[in-house]
mmCIF file of C-alpha atoms and ligand atoms in Angstrom:
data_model
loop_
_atom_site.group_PDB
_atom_site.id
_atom_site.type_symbol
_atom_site.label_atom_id
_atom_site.label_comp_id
_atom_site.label_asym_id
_atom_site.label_seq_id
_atom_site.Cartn_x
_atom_site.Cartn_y
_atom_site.Cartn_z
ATOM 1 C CA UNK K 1 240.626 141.192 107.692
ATOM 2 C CA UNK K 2 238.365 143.618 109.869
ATOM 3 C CA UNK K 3 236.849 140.670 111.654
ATOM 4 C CA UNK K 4 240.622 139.533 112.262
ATOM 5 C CA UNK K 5 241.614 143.216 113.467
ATOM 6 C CA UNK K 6 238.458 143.745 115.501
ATOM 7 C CA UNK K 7 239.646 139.761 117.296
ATOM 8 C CA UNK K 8 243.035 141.217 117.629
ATOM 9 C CA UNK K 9 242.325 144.074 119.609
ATOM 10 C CA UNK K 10 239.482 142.440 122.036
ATOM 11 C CA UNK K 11 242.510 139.804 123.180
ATOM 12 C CA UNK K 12 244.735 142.741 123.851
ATOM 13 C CA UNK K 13 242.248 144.405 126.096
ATOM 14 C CA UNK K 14 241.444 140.933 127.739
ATOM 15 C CA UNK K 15 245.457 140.797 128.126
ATOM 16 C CA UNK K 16 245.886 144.503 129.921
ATOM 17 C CA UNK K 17 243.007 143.861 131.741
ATOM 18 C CA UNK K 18 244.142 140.848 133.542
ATOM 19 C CA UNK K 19 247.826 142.175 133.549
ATOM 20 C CA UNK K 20 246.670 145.243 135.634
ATOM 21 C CA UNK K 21 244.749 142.725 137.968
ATOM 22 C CA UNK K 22 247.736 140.997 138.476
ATOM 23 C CA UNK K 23 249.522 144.142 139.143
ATOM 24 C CA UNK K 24 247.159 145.617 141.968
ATOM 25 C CA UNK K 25 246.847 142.285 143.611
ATOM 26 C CA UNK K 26 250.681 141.903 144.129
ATOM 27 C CA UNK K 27 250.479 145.938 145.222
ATOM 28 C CA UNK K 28 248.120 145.148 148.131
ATOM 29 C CA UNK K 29 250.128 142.046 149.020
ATOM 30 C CA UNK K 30 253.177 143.918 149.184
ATOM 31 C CA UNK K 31 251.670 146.814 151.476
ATOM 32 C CA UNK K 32 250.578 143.953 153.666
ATOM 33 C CA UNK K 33 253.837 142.227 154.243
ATOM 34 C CA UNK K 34 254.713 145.541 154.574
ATOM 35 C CA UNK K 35 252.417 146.434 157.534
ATOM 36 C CA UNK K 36 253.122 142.774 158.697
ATOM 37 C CA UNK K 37 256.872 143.937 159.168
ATOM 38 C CA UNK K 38 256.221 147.318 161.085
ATOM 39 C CA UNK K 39 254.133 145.969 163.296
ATOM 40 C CA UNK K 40 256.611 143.008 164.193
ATOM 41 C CA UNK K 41 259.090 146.119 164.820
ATOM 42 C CA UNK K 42 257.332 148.352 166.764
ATOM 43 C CA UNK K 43 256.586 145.868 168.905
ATOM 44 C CA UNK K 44 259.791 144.959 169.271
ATOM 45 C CA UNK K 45 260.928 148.623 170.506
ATOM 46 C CA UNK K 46 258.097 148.924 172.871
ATOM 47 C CA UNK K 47 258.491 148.583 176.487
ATOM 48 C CA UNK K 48 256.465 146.357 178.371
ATOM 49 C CA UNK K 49 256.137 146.242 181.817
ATOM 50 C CA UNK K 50 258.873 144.479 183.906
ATOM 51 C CA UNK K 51 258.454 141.744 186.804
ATOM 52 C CA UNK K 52 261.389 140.810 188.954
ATOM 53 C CA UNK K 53 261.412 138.201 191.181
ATOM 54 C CA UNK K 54 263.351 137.541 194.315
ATOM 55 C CA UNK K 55 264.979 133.805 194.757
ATOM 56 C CA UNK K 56 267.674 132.266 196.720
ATOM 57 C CA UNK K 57 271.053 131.014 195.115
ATOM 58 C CA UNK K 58 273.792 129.827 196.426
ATOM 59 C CA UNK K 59 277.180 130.775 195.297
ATOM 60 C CA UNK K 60 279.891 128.386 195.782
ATOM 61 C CA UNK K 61 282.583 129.319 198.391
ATOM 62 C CA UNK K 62 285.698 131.179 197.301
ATOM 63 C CA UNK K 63 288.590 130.505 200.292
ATOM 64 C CA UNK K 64 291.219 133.332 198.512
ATOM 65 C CA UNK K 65 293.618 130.995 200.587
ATOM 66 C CA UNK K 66 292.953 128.002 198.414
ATOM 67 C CA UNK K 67 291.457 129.590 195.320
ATOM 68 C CA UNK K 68 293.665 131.731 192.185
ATOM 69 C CA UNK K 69 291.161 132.394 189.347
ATOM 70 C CA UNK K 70 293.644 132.386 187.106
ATOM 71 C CA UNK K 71 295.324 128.873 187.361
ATOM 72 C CA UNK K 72 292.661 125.922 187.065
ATOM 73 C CA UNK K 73 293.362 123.269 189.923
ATOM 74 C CA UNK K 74 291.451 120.346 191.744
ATOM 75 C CA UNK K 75 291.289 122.897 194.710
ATOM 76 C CA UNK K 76 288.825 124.921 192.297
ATOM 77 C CA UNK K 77 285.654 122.499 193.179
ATOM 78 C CA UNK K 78 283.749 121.419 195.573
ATOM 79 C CA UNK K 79 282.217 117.975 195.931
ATOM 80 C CA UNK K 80 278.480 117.252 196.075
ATOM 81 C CA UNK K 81 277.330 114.479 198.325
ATOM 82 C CA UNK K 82 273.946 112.537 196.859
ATOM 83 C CA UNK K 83 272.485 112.506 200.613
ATOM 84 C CA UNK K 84 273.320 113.638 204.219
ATOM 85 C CA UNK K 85 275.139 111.249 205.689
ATOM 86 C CA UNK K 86 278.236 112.463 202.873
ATOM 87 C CA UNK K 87 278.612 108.725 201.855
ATOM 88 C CA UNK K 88 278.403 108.971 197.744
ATOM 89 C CA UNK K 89 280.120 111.736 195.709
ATOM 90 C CA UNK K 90 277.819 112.469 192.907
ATOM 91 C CA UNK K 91 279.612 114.989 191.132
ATOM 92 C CA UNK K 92 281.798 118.630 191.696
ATOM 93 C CA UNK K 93 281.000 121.964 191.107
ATOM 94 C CA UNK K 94 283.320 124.583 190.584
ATOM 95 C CA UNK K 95 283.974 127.567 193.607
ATOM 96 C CA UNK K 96 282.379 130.939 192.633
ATOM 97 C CA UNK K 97 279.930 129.447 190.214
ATOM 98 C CA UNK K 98 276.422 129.375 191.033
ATOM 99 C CA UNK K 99 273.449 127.214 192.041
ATOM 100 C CA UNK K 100 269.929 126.683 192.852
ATOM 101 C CA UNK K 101 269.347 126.952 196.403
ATOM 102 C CA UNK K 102 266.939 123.843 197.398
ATOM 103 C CA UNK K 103 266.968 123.800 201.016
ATOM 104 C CA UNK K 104 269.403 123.537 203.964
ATOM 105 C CA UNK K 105 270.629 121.625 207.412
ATOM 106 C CA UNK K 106 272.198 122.848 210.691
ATOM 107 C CA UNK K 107 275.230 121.608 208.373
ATOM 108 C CA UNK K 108 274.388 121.500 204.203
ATOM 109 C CA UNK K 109 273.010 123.082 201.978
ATOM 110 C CA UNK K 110 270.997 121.339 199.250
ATOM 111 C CA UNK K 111 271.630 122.425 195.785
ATOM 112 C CA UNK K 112 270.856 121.605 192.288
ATOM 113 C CA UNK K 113 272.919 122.769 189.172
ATOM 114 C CA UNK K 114 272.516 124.205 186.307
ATOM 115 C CA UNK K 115 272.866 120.811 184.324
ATOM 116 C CA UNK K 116 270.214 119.332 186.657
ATOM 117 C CA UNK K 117 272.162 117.644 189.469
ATOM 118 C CA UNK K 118 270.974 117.698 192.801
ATOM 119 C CA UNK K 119 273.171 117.015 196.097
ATOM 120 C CA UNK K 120 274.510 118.437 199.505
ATOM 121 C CA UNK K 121 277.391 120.631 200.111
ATOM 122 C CA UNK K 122 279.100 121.419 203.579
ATOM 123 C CA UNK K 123 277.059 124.962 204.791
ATOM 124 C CA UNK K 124 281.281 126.285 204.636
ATOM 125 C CA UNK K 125 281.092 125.514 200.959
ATOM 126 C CA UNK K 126 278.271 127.822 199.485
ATOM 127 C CA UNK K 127 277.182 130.919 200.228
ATOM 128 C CA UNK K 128 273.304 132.033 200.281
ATOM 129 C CA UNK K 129 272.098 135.034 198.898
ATOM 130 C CA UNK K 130 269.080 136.216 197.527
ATOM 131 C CA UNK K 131 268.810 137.547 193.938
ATOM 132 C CA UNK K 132 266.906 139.520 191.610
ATOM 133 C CA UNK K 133 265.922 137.644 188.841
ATOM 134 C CA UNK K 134 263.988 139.205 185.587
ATOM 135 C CA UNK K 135 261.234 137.803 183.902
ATOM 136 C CA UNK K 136 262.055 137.090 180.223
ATOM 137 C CA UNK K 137 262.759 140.469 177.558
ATOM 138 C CA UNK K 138 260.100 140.303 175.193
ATOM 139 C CA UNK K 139 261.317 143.399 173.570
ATOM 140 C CA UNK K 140 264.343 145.382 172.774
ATOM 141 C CA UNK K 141 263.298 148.181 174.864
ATOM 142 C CA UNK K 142 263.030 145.904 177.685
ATOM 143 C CA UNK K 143 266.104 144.223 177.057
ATOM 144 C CA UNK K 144 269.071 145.413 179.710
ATOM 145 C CA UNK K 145 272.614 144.606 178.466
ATOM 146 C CA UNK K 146 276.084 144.599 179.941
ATOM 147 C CA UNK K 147 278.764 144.985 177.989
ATOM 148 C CA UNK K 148 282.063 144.128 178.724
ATOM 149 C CA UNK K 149 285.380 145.275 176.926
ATOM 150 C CA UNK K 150 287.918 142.312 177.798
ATOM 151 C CA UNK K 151 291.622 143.477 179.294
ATOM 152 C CA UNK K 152 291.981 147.556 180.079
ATOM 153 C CA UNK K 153 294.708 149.451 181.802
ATOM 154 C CA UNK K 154 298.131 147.057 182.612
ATOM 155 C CA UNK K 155 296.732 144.163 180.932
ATOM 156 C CA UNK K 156 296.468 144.302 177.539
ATOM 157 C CA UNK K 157 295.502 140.887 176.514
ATOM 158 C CA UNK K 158 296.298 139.485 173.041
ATOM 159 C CA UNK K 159 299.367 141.402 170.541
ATOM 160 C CA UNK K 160 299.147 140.515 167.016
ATOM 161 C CA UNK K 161 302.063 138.684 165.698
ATOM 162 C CA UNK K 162 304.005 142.461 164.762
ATOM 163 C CA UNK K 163 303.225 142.861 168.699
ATOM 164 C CA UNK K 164 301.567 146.520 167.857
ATOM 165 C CA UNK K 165 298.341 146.045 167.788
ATOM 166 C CA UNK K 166 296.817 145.407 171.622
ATOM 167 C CA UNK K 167 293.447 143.266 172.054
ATOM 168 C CA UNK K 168 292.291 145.988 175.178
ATOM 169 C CA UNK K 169 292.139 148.761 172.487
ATOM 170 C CA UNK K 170 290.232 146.566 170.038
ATOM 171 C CA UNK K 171 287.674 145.096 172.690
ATOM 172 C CA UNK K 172 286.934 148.665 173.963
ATOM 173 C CA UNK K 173 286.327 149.897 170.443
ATOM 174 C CA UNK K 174 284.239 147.005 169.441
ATOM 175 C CA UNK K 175 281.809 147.298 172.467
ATOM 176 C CA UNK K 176 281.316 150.748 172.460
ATOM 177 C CA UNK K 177 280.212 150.188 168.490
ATOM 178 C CA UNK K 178 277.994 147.372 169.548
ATOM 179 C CA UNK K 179 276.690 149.794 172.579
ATOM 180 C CA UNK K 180 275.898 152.781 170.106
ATOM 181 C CA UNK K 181 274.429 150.367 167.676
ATOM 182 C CA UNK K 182 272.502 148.950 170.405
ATOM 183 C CA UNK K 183 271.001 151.924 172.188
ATOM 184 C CA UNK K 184 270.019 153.511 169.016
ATOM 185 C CA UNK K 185 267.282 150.833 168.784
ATOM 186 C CA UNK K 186 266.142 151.086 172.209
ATOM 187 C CA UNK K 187 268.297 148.624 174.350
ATOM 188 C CA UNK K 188 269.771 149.573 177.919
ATOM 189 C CA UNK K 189 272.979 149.604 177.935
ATOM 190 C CA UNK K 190 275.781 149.578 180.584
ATOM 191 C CA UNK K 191 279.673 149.247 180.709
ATOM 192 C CA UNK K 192 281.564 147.770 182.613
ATOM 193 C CA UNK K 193 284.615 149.991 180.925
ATOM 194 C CA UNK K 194 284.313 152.667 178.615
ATOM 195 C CA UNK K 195 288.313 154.012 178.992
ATOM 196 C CA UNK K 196 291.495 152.291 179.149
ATOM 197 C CA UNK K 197 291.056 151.226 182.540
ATOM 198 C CA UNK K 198 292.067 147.854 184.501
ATOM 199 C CA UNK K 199 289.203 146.059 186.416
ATOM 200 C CA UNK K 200 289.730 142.957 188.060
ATOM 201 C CA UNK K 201 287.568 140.136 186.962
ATOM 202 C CA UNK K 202 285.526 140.165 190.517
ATOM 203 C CA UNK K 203 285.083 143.996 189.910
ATOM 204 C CA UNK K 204 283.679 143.021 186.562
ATOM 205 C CA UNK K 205 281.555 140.890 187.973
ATOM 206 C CA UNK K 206 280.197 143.146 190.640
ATOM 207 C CA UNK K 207 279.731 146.354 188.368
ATOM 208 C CA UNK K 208 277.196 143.431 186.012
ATOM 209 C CA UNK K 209 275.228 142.222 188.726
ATOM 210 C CA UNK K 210 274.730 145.527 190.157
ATOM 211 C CA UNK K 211 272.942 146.440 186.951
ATOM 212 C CA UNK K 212 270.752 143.297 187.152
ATOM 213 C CA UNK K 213 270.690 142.649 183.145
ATOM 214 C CA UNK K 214 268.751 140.621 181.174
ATOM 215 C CA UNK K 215 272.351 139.681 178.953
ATOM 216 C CA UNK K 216 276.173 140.239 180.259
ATOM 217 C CA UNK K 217 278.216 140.188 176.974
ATOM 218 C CA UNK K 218 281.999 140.247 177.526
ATOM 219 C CA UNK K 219 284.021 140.950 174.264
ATOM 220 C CA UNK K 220 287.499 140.165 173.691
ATOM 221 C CA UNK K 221 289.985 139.075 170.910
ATOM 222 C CA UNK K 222 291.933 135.171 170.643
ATOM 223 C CA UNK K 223 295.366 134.034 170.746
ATOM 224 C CA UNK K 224 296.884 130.765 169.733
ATOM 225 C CA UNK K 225 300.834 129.835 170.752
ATOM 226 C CA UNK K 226 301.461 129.781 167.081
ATOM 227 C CA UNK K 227 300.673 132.070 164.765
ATOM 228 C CA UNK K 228 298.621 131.571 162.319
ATOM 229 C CA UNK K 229 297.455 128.185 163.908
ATOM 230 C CA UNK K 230 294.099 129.169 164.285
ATOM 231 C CA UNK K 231 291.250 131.287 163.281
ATOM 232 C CA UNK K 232 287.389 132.679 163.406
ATOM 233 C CA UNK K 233 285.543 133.667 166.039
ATOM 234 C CA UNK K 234 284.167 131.255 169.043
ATOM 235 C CA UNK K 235 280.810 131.828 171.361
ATOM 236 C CA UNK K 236 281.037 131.009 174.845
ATOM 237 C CA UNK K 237 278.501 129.961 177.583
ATOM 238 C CA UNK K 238 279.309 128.019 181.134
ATOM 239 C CA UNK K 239 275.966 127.290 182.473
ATOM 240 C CA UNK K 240 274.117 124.821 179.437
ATOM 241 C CA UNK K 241 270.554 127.064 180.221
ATOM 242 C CA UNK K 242 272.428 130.130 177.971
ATOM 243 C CA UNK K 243 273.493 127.364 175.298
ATOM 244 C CA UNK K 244 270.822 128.467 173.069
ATOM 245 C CA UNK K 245 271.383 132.349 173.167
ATOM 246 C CA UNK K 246 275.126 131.352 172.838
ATOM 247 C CA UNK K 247 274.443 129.422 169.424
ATOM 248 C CA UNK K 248 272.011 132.007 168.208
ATOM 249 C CA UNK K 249 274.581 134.271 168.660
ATOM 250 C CA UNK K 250 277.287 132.283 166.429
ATOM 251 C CA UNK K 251 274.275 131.910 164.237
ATOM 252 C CA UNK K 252 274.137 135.792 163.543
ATOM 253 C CA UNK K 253 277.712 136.330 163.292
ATOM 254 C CA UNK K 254 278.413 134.392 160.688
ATOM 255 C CA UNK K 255 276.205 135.961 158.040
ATOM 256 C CA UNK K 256 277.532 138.895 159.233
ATOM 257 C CA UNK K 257 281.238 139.258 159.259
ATOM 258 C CA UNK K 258 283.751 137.523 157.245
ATOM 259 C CA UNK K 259 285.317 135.116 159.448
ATOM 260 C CA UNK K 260 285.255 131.350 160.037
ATOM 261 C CA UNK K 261 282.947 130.246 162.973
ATOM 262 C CA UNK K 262 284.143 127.962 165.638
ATOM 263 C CA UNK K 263 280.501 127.891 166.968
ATOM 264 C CA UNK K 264 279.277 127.765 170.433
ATOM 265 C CA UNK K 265 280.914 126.350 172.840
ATOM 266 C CA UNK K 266 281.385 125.480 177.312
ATOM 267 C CA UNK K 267 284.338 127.936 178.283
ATOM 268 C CA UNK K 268 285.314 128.035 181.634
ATOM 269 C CA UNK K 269 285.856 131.625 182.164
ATOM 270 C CA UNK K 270 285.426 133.690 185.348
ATOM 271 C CA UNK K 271 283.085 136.417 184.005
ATOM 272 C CA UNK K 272 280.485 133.904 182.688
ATOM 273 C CA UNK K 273 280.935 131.103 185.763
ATOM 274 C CA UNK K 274 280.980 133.821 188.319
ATOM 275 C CA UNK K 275 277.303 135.682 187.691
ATOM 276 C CA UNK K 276 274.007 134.296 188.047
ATOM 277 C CA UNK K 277 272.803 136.562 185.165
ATOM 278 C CA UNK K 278 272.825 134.924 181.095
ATOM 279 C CA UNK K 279 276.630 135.674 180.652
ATOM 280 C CA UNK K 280 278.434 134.868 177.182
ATOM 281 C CA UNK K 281 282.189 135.583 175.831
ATOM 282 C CA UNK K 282 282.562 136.127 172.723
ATOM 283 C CA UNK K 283 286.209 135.848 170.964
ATOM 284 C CA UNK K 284 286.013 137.988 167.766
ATOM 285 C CA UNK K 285 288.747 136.445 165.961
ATOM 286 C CA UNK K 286 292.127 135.359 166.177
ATOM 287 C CA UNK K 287 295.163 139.144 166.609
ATOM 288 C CA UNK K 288 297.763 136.234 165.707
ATOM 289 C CA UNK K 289 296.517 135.159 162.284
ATOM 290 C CA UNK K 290 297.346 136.906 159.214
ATOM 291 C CA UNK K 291 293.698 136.367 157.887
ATOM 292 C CA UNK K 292 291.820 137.182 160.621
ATOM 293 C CA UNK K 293 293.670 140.297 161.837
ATOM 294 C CA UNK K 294 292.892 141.908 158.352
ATOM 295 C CA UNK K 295 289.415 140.742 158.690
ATOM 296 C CA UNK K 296 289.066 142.883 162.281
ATOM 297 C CA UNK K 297 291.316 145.520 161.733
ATOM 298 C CA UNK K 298 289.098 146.353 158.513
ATOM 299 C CA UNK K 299 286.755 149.354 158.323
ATOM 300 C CA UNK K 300 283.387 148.624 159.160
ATOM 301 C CA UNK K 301 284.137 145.008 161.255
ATOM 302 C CA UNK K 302 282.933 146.414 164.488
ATOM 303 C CA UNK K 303 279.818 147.655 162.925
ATOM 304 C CA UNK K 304 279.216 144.260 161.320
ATOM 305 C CA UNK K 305 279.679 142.678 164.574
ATOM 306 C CA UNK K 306 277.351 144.970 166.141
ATOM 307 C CA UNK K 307 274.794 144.269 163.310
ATOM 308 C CA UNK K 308 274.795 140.574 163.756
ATOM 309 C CA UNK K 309 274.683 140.684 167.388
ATOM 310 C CA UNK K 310 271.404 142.897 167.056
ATOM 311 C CA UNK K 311 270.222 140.573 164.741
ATOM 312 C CA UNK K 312 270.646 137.862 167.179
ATOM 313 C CA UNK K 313 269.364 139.540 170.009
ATOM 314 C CA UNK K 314 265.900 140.463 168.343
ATOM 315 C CA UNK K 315 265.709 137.057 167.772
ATOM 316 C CA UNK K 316 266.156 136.193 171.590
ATOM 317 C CA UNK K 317 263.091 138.613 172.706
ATOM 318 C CA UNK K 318 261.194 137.540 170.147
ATOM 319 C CA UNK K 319 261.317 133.994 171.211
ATOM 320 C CA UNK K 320 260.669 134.956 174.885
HETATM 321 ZN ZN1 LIG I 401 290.888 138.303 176.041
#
């Protein structure tokens, strides 16, 4: 009996004794990770220091005669010839987009664009200016965004079905969420809107190049010809080098907010074609579906939108 008492009681100090082993090894694992995390942080919120370099584009002619923004035509591109002599077509581009500049003749300019083809224009066609280009943000502090609140002023984009609620009001609430959310954690930010206010699509252009940002994010709201037809939210890029940020984007979203996602996708929009800058649209959900209209007239959407969108970007820097 004693013998089995005294056997009894050594296994239960064996058993404490590895139990509290356990314990303090999983405490000093946890205050690692733990370090491991501030440290990826803090380095994300410092600033490093900035290079910019200067390079040549070209931007493709606009002739205001032959050119409305708003209607797509064949009169919206220019041909690229595969050598000088203007024999063999090897592809369009479209006017106010831009390209690399290569080099140039009495008569053409030699471009390449952004999906990798290379040809001659007519000098007429582009116009050459040189650019300031940032190196890669490797941190949020570096990071210099522009955010855009689609529609303003006379134009108030999308109605929901009911016709009451207006897509201008929504866009400029949204981004000025995302912009608190944003700065709070160190990121530049810049508007090109912060009031009810109408810009025209070249001013909006202008007033983001003029800031020379690392990201120009335009935000506005979708619209299908019949209601209900369609919903979720849809990422766009024009030029395939801002693909990736565009998908990463989509990426965040999703596990953020509680709508479908259409994914990332080419969109032929004026803000995005028209700047040499990484320049996305993002359309935040459908105003004419029942579903999604609940979804982003809901308390809290525009701060889960300006959560995922964080999320994303941190992800960007951290990859540069
Ligand atoms: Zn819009």
């Amino acid at each position: 009996m004693k013998k089995a008492k005294l056997f009894t009681a050594l296994i239960l100090v064996i058993a404490v004794t590895v139990l509290l082993v356990v314990k303090t090894r999983h405490a000093s694992e946890g205050e690692q990770s733990e370090e491991a995390t501030e440290t990826t942080t803090s380095s994300l919120t410092e600033t490093t220091t900035r290079t910019q370099q200067k390079i040549k584009k070209v931007q493709i002619y606009v002739d205001p005669s032959l050119y409305d923004a708003t209607v797509e035509s064949e009169s919206d591109y220019v041909q690229l010839y595969q050598t000088t002599d203007m024999t063999t077509v090897v592809g369009e581009v479209h006017r106010g987009s831009w390209v690399e500049y290569l080099s140039q003749t009495a008569d053409l300019i030699q471009i390449k664009t952004d999906d990798g083809l290379t040809g001659y224009i007519p000098q007429a066609n582009g116009e050459i200016s040189e650019v300031t280009i940032n190196d890669a943000p490797k941190t949020l502090s570096d990071l210099k965004i522009v955010l855009d609140a689609g529609h303003g002023g006379s134009d108030s984009g999308a109605l929901s079905t009911d016709g009451t609620i207006m897509e201008k009001d929504l866009t400029l609430q949204t981004v000025l969420t995302i912009g608190q959310t944003l700065s709070d954690v160190g990121v530049q930010v810049s508007y090109t809107r912060q009031e009810d206010q109408y810009l025209a699509l070249a001013d909006i252009t202008a007033i983001s190049l003029d800031a020379e940002p690392d990201l120009f994010l335009s935000i506005h709201y979708d619209n299908y010809n019949v209601p209900n037809g369609n919903q979720g939210f849809t990422v766009y890029y024009y030029y395939p080098s801002y693909e990736t940020i565009a998908t990463t984007i989509a990426d965040q979203l999703v596990s953020h907010v509680d709508l479908v996602s259409n994914g990332s996708r080419f969109g032929n929009y004026f803000v995005i074609r028209e700047q040499y800058v990484p320049a996305i649209l993002i359309e935040l959900g459908y105003l004419n579906s029942d579903h999604d209209l609940q979804v982003i007239t809901s308390d809290g959407y525009a701060a889960q939108v300006a959560t995922g969108l964080l999320a994303a970007l941190k992800e960007m820097v951290a990859a540069n």
